[in-house]
XYZ file of C-alpha atoms in Angstrom:
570
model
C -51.667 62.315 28.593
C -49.279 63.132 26.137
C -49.955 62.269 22.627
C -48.768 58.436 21.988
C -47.922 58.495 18.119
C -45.692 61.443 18.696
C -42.337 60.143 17.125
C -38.806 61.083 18.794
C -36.932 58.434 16.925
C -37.097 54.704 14.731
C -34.807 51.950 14.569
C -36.267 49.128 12.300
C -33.221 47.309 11.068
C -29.950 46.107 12.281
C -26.570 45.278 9.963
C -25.842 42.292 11.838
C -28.714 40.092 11.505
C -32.201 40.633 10.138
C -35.191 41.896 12.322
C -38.714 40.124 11.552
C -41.418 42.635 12.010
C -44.799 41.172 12.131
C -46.852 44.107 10.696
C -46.970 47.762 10.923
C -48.423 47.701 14.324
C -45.682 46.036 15.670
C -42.840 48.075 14.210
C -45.139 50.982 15.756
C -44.118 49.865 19.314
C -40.812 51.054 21.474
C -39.149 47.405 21.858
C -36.527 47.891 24.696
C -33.731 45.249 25.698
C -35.225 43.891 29.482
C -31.399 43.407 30.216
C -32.840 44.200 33.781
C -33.964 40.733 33.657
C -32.656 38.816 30.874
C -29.189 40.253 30.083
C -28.268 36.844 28.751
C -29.179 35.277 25.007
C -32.475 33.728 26.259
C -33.915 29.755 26.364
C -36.528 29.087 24.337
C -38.682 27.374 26.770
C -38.082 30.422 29.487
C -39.371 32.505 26.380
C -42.124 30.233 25.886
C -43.668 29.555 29.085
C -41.274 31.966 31.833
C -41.965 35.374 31.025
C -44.038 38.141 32.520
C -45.056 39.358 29.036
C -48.382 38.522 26.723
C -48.150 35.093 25.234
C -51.526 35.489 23.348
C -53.401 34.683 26.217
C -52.007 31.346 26.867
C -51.328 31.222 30.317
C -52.993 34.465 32.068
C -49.717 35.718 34.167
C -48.822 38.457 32.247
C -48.696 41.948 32.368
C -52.519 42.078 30.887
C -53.835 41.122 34.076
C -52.580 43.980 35.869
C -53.539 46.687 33.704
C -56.930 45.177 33.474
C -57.432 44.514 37.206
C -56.540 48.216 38.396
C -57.974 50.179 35.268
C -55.344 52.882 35.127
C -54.779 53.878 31.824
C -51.188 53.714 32.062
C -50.761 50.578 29.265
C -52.971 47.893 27.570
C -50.156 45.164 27.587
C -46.892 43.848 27.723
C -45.294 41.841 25.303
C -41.937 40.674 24.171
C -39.458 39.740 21.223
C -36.796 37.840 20.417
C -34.299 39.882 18.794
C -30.902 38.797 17.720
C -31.634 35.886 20.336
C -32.238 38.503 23.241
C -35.370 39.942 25.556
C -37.008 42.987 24.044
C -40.337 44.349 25.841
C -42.600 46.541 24.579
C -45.540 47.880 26.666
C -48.838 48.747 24.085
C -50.500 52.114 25.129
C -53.833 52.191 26.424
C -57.364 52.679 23.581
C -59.500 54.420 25.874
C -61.851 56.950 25.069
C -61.009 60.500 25.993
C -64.117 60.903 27.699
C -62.868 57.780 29.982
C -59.480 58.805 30.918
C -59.865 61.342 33.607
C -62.749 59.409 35.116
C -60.097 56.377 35.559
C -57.730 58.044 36.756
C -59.630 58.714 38.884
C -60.597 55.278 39.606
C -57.039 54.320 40.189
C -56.150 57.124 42.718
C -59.050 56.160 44.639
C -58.479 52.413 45.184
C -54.959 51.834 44.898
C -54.342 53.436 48.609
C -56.586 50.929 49.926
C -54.446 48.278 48.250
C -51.511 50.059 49.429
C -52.776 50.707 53.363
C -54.035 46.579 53.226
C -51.261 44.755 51.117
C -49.475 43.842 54.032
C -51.861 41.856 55.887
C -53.103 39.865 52.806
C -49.545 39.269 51.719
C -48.619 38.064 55.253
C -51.578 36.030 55.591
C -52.933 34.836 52.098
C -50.544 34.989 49.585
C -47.219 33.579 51.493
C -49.061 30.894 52.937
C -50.336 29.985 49.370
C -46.976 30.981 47.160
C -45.068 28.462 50.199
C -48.133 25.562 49.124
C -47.070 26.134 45.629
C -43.344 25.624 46.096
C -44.088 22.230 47.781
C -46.517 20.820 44.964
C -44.014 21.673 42.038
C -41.860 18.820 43.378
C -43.655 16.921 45.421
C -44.491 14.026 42.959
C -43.504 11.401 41.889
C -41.179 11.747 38.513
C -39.303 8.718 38.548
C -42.155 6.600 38.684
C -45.270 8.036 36.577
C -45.900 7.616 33.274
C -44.698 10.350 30.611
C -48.715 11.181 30.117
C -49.349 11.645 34.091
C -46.182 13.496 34.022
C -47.509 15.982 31.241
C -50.665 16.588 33.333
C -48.704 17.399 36.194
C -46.548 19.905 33.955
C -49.810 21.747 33.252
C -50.505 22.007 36.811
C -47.505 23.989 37.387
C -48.429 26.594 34.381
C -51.603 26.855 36.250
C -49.661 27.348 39.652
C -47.313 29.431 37.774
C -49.933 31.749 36.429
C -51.682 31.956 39.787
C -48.459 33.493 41.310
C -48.110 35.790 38.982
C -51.204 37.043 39.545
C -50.111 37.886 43.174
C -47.163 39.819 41.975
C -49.196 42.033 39.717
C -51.075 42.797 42.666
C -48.017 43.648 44.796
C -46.219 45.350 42.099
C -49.002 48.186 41.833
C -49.635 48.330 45.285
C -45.741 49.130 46.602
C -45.810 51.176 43.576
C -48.396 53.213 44.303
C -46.913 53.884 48.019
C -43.346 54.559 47.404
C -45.016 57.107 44.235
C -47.115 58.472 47.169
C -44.463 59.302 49.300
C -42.091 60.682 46.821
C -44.752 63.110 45.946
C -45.701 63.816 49.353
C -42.220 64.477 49.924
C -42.268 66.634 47.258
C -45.312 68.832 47.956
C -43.738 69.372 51.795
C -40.080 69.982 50.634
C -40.673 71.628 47.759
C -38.026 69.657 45.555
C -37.375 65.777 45.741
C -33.712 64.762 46.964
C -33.350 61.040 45.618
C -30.468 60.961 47.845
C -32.343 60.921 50.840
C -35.770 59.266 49.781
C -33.303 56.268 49.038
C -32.017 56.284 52.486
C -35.133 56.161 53.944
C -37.142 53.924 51.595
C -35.063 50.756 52.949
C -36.266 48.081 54.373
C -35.803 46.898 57.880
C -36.995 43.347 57.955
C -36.927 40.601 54.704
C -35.821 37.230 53.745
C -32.907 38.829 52.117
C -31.507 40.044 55.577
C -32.756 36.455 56.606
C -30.458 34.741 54.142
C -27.460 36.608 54.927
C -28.080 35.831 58.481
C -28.376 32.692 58.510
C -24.679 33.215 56.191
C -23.170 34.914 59.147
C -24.137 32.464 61.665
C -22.725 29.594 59.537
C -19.394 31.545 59.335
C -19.610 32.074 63.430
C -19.831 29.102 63.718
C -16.759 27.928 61.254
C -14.943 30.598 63.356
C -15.613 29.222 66.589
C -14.207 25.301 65.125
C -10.238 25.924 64.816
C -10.252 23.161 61.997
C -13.138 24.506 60.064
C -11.825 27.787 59.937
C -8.091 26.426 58.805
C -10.235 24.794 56.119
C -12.094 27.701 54.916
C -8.885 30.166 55.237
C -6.720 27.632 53.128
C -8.953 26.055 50.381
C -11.688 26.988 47.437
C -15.194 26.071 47.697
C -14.536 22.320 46.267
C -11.651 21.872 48.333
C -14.055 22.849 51.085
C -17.122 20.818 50.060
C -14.751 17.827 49.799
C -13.374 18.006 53.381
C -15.981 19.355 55.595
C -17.323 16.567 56.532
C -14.541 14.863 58.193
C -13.348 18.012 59.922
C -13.577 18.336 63.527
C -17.547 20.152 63.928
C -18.263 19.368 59.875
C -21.428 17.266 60.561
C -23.020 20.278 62.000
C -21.734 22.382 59.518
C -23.004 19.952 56.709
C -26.734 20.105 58.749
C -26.446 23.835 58.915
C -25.496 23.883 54.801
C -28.561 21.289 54.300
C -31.035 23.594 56.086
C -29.770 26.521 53.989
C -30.397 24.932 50.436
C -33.708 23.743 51.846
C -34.688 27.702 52.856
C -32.951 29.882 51.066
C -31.443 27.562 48.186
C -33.952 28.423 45.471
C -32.524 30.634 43.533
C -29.660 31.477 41.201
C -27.208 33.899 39.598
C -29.775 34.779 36.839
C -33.449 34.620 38.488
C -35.226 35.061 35.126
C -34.254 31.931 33.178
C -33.748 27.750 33.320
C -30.347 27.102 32.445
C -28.887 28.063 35.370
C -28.437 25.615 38.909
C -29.908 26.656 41.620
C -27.915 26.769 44.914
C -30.770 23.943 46.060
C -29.075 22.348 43.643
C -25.199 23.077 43.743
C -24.104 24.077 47.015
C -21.416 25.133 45.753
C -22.186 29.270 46.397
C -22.965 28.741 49.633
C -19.292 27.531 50.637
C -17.622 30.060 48.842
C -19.728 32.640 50.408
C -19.443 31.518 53.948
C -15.510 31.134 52.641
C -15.855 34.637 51.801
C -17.355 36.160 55.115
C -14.730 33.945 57.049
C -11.755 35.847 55.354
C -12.931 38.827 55.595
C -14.991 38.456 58.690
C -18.147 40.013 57.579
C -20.362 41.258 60.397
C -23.908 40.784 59.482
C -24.968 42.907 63.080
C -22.818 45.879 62.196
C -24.219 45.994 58.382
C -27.618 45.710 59.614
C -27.092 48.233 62.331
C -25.828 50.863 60.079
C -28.376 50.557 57.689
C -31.014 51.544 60.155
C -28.934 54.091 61.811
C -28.508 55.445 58.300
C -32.344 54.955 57.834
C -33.551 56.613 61.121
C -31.398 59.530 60.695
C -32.847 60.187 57.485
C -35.985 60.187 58.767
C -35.558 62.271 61.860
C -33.365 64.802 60.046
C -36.259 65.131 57.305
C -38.842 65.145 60.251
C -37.130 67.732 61.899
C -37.213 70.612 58.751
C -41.195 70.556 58.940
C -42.896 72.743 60.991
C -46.387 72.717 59.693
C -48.115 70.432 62.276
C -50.593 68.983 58.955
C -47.896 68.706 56.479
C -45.699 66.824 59.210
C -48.646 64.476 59.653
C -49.150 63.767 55.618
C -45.838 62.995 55.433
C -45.081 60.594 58.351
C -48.314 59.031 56.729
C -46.845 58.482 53.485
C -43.269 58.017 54.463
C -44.067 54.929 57.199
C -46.314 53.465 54.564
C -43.862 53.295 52.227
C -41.120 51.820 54.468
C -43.753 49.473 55.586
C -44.026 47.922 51.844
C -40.142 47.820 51.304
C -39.977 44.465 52.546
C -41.599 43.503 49.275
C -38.635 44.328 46.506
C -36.721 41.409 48.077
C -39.975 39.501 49.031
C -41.737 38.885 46.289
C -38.230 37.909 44.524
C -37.869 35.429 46.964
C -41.247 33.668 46.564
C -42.664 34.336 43.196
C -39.787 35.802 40.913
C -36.934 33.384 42.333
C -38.953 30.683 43.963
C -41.611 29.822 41.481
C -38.740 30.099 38.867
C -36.258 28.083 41.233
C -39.109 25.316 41.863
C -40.155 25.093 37.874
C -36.344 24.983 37.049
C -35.655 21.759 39.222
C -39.144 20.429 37.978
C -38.116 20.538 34.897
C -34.837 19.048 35.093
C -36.959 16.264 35.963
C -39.200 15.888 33.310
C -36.275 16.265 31.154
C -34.444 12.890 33.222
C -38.074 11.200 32.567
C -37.353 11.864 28.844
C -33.963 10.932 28.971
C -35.090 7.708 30.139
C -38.031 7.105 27.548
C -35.028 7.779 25.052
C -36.512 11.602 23.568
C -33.766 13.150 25.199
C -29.678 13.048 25.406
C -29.816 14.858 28.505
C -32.023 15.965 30.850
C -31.310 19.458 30.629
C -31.848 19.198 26.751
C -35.594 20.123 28.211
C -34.590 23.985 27.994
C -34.027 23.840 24.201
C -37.521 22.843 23.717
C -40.917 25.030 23.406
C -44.009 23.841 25.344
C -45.948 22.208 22.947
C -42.431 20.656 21.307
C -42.268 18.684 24.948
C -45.678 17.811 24.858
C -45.530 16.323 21.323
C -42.241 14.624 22.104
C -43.747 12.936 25.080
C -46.942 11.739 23.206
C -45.379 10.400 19.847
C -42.063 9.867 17.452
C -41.592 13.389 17.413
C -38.004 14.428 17.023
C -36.273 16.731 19.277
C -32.541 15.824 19.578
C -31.455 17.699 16.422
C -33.796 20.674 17.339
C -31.829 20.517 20.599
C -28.000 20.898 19.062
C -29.403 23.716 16.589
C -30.639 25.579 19.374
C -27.784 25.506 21.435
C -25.431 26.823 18.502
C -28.166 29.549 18.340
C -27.646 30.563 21.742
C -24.114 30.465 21.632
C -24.154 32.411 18.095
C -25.828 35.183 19.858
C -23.503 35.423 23.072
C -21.294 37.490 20.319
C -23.859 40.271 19.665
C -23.640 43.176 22.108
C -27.425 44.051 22.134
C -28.883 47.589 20.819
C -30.747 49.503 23.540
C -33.962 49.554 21.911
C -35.742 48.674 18.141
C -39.307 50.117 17.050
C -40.299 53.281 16.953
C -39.806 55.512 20.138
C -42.657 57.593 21.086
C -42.748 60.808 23.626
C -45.065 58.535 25.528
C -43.551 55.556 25.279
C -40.042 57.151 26.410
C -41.825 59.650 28.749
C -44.847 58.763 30.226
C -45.237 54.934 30.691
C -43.671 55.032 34.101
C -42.156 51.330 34.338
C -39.350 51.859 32.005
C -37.810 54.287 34.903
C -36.883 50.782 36.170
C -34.746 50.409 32.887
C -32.940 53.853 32.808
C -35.184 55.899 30.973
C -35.686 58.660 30.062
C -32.053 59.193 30.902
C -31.120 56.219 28.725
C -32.397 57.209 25.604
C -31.652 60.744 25.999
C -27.976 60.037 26.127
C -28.093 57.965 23.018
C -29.765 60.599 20.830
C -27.403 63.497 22.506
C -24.729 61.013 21.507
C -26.158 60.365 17.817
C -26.854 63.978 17.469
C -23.252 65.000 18.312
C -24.397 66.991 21.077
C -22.241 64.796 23.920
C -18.892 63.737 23.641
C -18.253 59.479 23.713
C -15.461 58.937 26.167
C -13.770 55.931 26.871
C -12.395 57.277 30.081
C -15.864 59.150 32.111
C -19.058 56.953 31.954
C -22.484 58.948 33.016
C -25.145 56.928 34.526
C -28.324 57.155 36.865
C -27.372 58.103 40.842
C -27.941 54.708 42.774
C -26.405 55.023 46.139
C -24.420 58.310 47.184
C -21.320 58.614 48.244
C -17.579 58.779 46.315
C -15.311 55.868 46.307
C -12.095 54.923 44.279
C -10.399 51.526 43.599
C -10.090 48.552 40.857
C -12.614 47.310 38.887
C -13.744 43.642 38.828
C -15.673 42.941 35.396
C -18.346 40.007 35.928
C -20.292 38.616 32.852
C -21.312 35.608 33.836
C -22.519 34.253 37.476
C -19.336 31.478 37.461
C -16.893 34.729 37.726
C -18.994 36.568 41.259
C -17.241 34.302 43.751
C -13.601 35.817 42.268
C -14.634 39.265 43.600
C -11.815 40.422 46.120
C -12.776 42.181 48.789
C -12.598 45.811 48.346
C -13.104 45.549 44.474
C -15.633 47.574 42.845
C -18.200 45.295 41.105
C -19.158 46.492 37.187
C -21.564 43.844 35.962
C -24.827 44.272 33.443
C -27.146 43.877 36.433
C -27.658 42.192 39.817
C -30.392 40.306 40.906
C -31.157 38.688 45.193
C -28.904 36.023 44.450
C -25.598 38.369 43.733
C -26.679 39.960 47.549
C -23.517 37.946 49.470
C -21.167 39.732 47.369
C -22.427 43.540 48.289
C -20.483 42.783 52.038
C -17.088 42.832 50.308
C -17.255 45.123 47.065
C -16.723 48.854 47.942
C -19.082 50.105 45.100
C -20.751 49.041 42.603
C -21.412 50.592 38.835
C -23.880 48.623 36.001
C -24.813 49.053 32.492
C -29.428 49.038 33.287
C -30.914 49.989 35.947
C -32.823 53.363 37.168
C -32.840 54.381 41.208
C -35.097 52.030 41.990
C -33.492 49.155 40.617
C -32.671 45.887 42.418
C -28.795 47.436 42.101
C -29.625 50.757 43.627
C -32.107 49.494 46.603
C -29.760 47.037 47.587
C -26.652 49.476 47.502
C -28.050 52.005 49.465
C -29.187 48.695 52.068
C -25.667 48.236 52.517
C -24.298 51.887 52.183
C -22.516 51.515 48.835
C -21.521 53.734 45.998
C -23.645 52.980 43.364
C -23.826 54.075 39.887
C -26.722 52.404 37.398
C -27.615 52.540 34.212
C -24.370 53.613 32.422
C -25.236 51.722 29.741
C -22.037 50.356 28.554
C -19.812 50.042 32.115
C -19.794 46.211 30.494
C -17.500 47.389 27.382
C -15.557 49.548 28.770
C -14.448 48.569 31.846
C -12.026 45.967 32.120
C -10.719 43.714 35.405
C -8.298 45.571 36.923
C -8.712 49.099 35.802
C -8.437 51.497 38.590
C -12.177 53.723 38.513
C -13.850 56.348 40.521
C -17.452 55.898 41.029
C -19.785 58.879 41.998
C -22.816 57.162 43.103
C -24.656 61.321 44.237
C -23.772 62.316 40.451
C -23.809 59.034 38.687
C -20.714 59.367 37.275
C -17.989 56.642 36.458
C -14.590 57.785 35.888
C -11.497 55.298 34.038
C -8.550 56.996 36.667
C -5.774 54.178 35.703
């Protein structure tokens, strides 16, 4: 292991608003902007109660767990700051003995396959099973009725439940880990080199509830297409016009029933998965319309997507196959390949029960706790909630404690921040921190940082007109730029357009069957943007770092998603 005080670069202070820095320890740390998940200003109640990071041992879902349960000494913890109103995490390295390290390693190598040959089965039948049971008791009670006391009680219960499903997704984050790491060096051993171009062809995944959801899109827009009326309806008006008329078309109650049982299945989730303040489609059906409205006009084919993926996939594999002659070697690496594409289902998976559904299910929980406060007279409105820390909700619902004015000031704070472009990273960055903790690949980095300091240093030329990023999806394609920065813009994507957003998240997956590529400012190759680019066979460049600033609506780009490069042609 390399040696973790080993100093590459500091950044303590910024001109634009002060940093607090707790002690020296802290300042010690490499904090790096999680715009992966939180690219927005963030609530204080998400950053309270939501997050995946230490919160002093409060509620037992974060990141401690994992490095505890598996022993690796890859980290100690994971905790976060608010900076400037954003996300920043920082990941503590591991205080182990020298004498201890090997001999863990060791440890780790040993058990994680098992986790990694088993996961399947307990995910399939344990942990869905439990994460669905979960869902159900967030909301199933009673919140118009109980007292503000029984309510508070039942608020703890979903910490607990939270906490508990977090657990799970520590389990299954090392465990598909450690099998697409164990193919990739498999791969590597057999080939001699690794060729990210085609490991991300093959490490797709054939079956998951985010091919589910855009099935069940599809059929809904079959079956608008096969109702003259509804389809005149869809091809002529926006989502409200739609929502407003459907149900007196000719075919709309079936269409309303087939909307209904979409929100109820798919429906928890929205534009931004890691945060509060934002409806879910359960909520607002709204999305749903305009995304059947979208596959109508431009009759998307969810069997010919889905086919081509897997052709894609299977030649991949059968081509790679086909370049190993060593009868053993072959073996190894069918092991380690199928493996891995057997755990794929789990990047969309897990999102869809734990990251977006236990978020989805807490959001709409506690919109209601916040209309129970609104009617004991604590609260203006019920979405006020968000502005509020945990134990500031539990002292407002046990005595005069005021909130309201807490509330405004904390909104202005939110909006104040909207206005800062966030730095990349504060602290002090370490070889190890930048090099050998292995989760920030997911952010960009090394490849991040190193183009800031070449930058800094002089050593690479700015340019307003050729962005470099991290390869997501190969392939070369040219055409105009559509610049979204907040979820409310995604449904004015034209099909065709290349997408340039901050990040993407499950929710934003209706809108990858009409862009032609797609280029973002985080992200490393296997990043929600890159696996679900190369699902759908399109041009992907992430982690450019500043696409966002530079790219406006309408520009006319070139996007190399085999070199990750992003080129301003017009």
């Amino acid at each position: 292991m390399s040696d973790t005080s080993k100093v590459l670069a500091t950044k303590f202070t910024d001109e634009r608003f002060p940093i607090e820095w707790k002690d020296e320890a802290e300042k010690s740390l490499m904090w790096f902007y999680d715009d992966l998940h939180c690219p927005n200003p963030i609530s204080p109640l998400y950053f309270d109660i939501g997050g995946w990071w230490d919160t002093e041992g409060r509620w037992g879902s974060d990141c401690t767990y994992m490095y505890q349960r598996f022993g690796a000494p890859i980290g100690k913890a994971w905790i976060a700051k608010k900076i400037g109103g954003y996300v920043y995490s920082a990941v503590v390295p591991p205080e182990m003995d020298a004498d201890k390290i090997g001999p863990m390693f060791d440890y780790y190598t040993k058990v994680m396959p098992i986790y990694a040959d088993t996961f399947m089965d307990r995910w399939n039948k344990e942990y869905v099973p439990r994460l669905l049971q979960m869902h159900k008791a967030m909301l199933d009670f009673d919140f118009e009725h109980r007292s503000l006391p029984e309510i508070m009680i039942h608020m703890e219960d979903i910490l607990d439940m939270k906490c508990e499903a977090f657990r799970i997704h520590w389990i299954i984050n090392l465990a598909q880990f450690q099998a697409s790491t164990n193919f990739t060096n498999v791969y590597e051993k057999v080939m001699g080199k690794v060729d990210p171009v085609e490991i991300g062809k093959i490490n797709v995944s054939p079956k998951d509830r985010n091919w589910d959801s855009l099935k069940a899109l599809w059929e809904m827009k079959e079956y608008v297409c096969s109702v003259p009326a509804l389809k005149e309806l869809f091809l002529s008006g926006d989502a409200a016009a739609i929502m407003a008329k459907a149900g007196d078309a000719a075919g709309g109650s079936k269409l309303l029933e087939m909307v209904n049982d979409y929100r109820e299945e798919y429906g928890f989730k929205a534009m931004y998965t890691h945060e509060f303040i934002y409806k879910t489609w359960y909520e607002d059906p709204t999305p749903i319309y305009e995304a059947v409205r979208g596959y109508v006009a431009n009759d998307y084919d969810f069997k010919a997507e889905y086919d081509a993926c897997m052709t894609s996939q299977k030649e991949a594999i059968d081509g790679l196959y086909a370049r190993v002659s060593d009868p053993a070697l072959l073996a190894e690496l069918k092991y380690a390949l199928e493996l891995c594409v057997k755990m794929a289902p789990l990047t969309p998976d897990h999102h869809f029960y734990i990251d977006q559904g236990v978020y989805s299910h807490m959001r709409v929980a506690f919109v209601r706790i916040g209309e129970a406060m609104v009617r004991a007279g604590i609260l203006d409105g019920a979405e006020d909630i968000f502005m509020l820390k945990y134990d500031e909700i539990r002292c407002a619902c046990a005595s005069s404690f005021p909130v309201k004015e807490l509330v405004k000031t904390r909104r202005a704070e939110m909006e104040a921040a909207r206005k800062i472009h966030p730095q990349e990273w504060y602290g002090t960055a370490t070889e190890w921190q930048v090099y050998n903790e292995p989760y920030k690949s997911l952010w960009g980095y090394p490849q991040k940082f190193e183009a800031e300091q070449q930058e800094k240093a002089g050593k690479a030329e700015i340019s307003k007109t050729v962005l470099k990023g991290i390869p997501g999806c190969p392939g070369c394609q040219e055409g105009v730029a559509h610049l979204v920065s907040d979820p409310s813009e995604l449904d004015t994507v034209k099909e065709g357009e290349i997408l340039v957003c901050k990040m993407t998240n499950p929710a934003w997956v209706v809108s990858f069957s009409k862009i032609s590529a797609l280029v973002t400012d985080t992200g490393g190759a296997l990043s929600h943007p890159a696996v679900v680019a190369r699902e759908f066979g399109v041009p992907c460049v992430v982690g450019t770092r500043r696409a966002t600033q530079l790219i406006q609506t309408g520009d006319r780009i070139r996007v190399d998603g085999s070199k990750g490069v992003v080129e301003v042609t017009g």
